[in-house]
CSV table of C-alpha atoms in Angstrom, one decimal:
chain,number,residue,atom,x,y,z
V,1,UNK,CA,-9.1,-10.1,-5.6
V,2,UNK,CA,-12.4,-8.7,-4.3
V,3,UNK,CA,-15.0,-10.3,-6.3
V,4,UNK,CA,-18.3,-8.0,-5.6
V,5,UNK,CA,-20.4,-6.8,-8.2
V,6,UNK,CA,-22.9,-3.8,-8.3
V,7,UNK,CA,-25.3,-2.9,-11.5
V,8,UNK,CA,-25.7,-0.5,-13.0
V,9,UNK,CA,-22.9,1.6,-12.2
V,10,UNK,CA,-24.5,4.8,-12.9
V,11,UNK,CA,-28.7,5.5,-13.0
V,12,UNK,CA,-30.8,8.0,-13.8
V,13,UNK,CA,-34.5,8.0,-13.4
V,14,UNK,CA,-37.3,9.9,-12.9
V,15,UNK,CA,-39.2,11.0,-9.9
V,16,UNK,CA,-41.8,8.0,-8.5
V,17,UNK,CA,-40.2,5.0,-10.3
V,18,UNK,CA,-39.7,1.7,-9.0
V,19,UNK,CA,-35.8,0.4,-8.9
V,20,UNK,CA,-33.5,-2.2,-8.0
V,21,UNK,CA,-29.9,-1.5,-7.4
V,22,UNK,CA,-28.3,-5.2,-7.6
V,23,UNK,CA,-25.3,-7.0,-5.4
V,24,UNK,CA,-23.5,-9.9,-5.8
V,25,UNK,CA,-20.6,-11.8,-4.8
V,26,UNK,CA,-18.8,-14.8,-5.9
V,27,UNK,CA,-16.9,-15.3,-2.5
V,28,UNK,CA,-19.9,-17.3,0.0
V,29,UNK,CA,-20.0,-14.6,2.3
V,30,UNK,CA,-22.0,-15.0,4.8
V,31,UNK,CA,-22.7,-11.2,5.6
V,32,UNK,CA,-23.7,-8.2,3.4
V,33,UNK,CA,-24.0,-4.7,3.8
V,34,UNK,CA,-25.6,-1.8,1.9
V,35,UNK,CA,-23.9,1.9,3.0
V,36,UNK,CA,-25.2,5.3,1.4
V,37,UNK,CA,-22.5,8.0,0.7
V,38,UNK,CA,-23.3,11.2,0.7
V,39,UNK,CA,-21.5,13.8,-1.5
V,40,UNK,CA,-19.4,14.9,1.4
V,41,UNK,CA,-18.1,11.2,1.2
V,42,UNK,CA,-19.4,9.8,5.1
V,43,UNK,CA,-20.6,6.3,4.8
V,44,UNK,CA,-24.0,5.3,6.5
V,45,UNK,CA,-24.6,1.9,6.9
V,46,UNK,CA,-28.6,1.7,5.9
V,47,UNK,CA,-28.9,-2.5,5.6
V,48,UNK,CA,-27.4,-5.4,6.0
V,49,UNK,CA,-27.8,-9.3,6.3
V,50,UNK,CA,-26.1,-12.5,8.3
V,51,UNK,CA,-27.5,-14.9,6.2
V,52,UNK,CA,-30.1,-15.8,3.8
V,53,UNK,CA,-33.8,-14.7,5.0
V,54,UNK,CA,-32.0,-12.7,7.7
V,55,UNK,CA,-32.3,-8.4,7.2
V,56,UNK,CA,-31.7,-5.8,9.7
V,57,UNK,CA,-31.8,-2.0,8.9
V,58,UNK,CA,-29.0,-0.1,9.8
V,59,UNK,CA,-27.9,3.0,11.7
V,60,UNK,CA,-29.5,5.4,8.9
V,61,UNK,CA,-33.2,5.2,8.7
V,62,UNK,CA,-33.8,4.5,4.7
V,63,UNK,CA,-36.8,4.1,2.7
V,64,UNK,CA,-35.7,1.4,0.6
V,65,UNK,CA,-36.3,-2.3,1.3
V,66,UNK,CA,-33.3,-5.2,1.0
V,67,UNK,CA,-33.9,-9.1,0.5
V,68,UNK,CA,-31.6,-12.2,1.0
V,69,UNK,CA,-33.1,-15.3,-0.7
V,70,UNK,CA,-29.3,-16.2,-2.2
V,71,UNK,CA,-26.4,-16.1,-0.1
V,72,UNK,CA,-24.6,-14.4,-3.5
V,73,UNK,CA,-27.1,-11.8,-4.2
V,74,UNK,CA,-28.8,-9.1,-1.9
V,75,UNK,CA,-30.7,-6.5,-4.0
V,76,UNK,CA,-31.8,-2.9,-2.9
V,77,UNK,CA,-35.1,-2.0,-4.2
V,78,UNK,CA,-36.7,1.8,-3.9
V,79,UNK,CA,-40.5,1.5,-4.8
V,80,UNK,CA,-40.9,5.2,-5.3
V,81,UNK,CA,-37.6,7.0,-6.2
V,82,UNK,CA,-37.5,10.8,-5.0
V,83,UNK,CA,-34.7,13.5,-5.3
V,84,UNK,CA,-33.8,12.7,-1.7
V,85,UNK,CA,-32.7,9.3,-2.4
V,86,UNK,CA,-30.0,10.7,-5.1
V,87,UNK,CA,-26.8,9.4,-3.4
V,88,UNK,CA,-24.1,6.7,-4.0
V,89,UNK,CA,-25.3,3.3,-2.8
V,90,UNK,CA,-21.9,1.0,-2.0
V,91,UNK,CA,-22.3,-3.0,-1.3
V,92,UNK,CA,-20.2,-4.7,1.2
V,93,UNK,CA,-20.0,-8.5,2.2
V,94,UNK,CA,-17.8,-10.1,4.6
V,95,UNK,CA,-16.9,-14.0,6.2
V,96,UNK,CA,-16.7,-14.4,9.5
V,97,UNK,CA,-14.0,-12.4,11.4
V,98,UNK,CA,-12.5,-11.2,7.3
V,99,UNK,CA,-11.7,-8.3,5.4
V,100,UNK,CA,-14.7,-6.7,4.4
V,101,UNK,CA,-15.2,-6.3,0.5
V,102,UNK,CA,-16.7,-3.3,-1.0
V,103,UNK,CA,-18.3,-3.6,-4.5
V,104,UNK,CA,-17.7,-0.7,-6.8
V,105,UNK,CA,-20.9,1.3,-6.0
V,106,UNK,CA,-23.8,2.9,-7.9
V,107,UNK,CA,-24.6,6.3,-8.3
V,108,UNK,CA,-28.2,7.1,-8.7
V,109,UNK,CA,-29.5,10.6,-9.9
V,110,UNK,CA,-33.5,10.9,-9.2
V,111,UNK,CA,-34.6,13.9,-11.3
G,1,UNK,CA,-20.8,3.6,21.9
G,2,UNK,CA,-18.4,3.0,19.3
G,3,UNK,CA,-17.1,6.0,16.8
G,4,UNK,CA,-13.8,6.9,14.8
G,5,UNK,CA,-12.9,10.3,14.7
G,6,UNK,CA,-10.7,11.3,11.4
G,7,UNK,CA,-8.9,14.4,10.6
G,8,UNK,CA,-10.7,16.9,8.8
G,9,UNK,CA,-9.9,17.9,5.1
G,10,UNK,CA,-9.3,18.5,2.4
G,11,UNK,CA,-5.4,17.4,2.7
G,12,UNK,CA,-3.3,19.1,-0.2
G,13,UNK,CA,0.4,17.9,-0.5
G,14,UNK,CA,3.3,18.3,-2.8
G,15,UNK,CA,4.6,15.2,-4.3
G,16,UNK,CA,7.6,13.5,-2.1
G,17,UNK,CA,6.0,15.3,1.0
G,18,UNK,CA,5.6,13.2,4.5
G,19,UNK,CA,1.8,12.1,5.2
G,20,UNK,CA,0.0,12.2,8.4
G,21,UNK,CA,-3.7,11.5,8.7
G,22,UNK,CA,-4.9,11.5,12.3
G,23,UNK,CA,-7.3,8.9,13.4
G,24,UNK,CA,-8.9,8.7,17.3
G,25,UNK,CA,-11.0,6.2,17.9
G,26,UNK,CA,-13.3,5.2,20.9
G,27,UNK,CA,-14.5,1.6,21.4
G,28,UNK,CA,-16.5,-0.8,23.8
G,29,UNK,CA,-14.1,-3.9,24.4
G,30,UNK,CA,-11.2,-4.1,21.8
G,31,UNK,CA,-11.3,-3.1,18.4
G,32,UNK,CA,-9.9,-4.3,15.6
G,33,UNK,CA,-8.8,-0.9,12.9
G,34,UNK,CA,-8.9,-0.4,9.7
G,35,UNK,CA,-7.7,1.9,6.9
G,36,UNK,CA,-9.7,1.9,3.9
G,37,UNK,CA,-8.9,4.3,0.3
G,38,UNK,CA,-11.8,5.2,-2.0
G,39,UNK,CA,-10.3,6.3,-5.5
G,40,UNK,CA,-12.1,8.2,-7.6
G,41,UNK,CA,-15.0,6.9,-9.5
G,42,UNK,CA,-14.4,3.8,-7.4
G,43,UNK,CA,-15.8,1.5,-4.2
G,44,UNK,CA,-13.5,1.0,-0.8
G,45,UNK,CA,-10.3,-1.0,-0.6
G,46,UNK,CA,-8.8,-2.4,2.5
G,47,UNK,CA,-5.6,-0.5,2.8
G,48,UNK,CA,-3.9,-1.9,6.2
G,49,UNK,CA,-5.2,-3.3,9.2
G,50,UNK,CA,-4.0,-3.7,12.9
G,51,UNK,CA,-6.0,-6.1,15.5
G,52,UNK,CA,-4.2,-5.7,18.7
G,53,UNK,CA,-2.3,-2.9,20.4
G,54,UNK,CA,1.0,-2.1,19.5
G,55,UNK,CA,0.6,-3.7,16.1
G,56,UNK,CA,1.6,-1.9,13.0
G,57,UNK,CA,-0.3,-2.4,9.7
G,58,UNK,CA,1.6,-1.3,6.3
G,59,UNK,CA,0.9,-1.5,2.9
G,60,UNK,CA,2.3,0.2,-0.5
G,61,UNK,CA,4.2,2.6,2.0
G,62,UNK,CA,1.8,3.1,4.4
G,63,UNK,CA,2.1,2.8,7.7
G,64,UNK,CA,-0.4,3.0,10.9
G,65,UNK,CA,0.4,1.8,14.3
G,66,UNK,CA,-2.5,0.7,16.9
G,67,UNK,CA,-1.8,2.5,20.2
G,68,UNK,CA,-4.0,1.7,22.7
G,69,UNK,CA,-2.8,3.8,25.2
G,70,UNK,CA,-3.7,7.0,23.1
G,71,UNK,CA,-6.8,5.0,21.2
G,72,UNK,CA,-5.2,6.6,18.1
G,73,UNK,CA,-4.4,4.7,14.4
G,74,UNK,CA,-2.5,7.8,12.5
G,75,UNK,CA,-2.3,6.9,8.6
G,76,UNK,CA,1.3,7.7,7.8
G,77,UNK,CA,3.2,8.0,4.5
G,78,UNK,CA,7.0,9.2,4.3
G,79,UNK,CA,6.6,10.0,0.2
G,80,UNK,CA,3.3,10.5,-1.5
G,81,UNK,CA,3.0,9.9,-4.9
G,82,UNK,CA,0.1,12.0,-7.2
G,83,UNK,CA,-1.3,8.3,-7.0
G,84,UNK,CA,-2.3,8.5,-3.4
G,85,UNK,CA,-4.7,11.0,-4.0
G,86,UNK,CA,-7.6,9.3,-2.8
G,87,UNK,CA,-10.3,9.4,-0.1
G,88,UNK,CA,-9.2,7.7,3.3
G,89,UNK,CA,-11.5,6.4,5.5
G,90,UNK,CA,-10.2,5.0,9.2
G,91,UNK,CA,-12.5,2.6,10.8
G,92,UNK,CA,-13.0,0.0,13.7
G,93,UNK,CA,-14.7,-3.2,14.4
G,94,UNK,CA,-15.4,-5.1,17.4
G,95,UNK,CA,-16.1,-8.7,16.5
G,96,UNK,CA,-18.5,-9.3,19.0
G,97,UNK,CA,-22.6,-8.9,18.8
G,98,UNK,CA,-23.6,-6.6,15.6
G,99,UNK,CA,-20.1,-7.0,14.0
G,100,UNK,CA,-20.7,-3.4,12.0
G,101,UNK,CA,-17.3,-1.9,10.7
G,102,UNK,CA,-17.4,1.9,12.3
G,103,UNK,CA,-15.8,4.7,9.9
G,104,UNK,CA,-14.5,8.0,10.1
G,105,UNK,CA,-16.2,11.0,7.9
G,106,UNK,CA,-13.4,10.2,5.8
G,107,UNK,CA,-10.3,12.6,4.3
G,108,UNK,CA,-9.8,13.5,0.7
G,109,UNK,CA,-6.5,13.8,0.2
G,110,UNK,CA,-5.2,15.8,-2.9
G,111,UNK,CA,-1.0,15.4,-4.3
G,112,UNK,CA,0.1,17.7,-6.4
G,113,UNK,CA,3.3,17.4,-9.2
């Protein structure tokens, strides 16, 4: 049983504000992932960490901004939200050579 | 570079039919494959997996075989259910360097009563 958890499941905001899309697992992994799903469902991998304190951006350039302070928890933040950024955002964390875990996801509407 | 080709959809069955989603793949080095299923309203779930040639991965009736020789991983299914309908994603990883999971655009697959 996966245990990855992503709040909130479902935002809407307005144009310009400052949010935080949490992630958080319960398992120890040592890597997480953040992927953006379009509407026409491909995946692009925009973050993702190997440890605490360690961040790399991924193969889609994104205008967000990840941290790793806990090994459980890796937040996505978006310090001015734009209609662009409207998407499904998808948390991933994996151990070592494992099955990769996907969290439920969170769909963001920017008006 | 690495990629997964998948192929394309929407995928519309009847119920009972015989499944067959194609997946090519090409890699640096040897992968290890995936197939993951999205349902609706829902995040990925591992649905089989292979991690040398000429294994077979299987799962709730599914079936996908790792052939090297044709870098292929087809998803198949010899009775769908109205369950299965469901996104599919094939993907690959090779667990050396970046370690990044490598998907397929994916195929939406629809069964009908």
């Amino acid at each position: 049983e996966a245990d990855i958890y992503q709040t909130p499941r479902y935002l809407v905001i307005g144009t310009g504000k400052k949010i935080t899309l949490e992630c958080s697992q319960t398992m120890g992994h040592d890597k997480m992932y953040w992927y953006q799903q379009d509407p026409g469902m491909e995946l692009h991998l925009i973050h993702y960490s190997y440890g605490v304190n360690s961040t790399e951006k991924g193969d889609l350039s994104s205008e967000s901004t990840v941290s790793r302070i806990r090994t459980e928890h890796f937040p996505l933040t978006l310090e001015s939200a734009r209609p662009s950024h409207t998407s499904q955002y998808l948390c991933a964390s994996r151990e070592g050579r494992g099955e990769q875990f996907f969290g439920p996801g969170t769909r963001l509407t920017v008006l | 570079g690495n990629s997964v080709t998948q192929m394309e959809g929407p995928v519309t069955l009847s119920e009972e039919a015989f499944l067959t989603i194609n997946c090519t793949y090409t890699a640096t080095g040897y992968p290890s494959l995936f197939w993951y299923v999205q349902y609706p309203g829902e995040g990925l779930q591992l649905l089989l997996k292979a991690t040398k040639a000429d294994d077979k991965g299987s799962n709730k009736g599914f079936e996908a075989t790792y052939r090297k020789e044709t870098t292929s991983f087809h998803l198949e299914k010899g009775s769908v259910q109205v369950s299965d309908s469901a996104v599919y994603f094939c993907a690959l990883i090779i667990l050396q360097g970046a370690q990044k999971l490598v998907f397929g655009q994916g195929t939406r697959l629809t069964i009908n009563p």
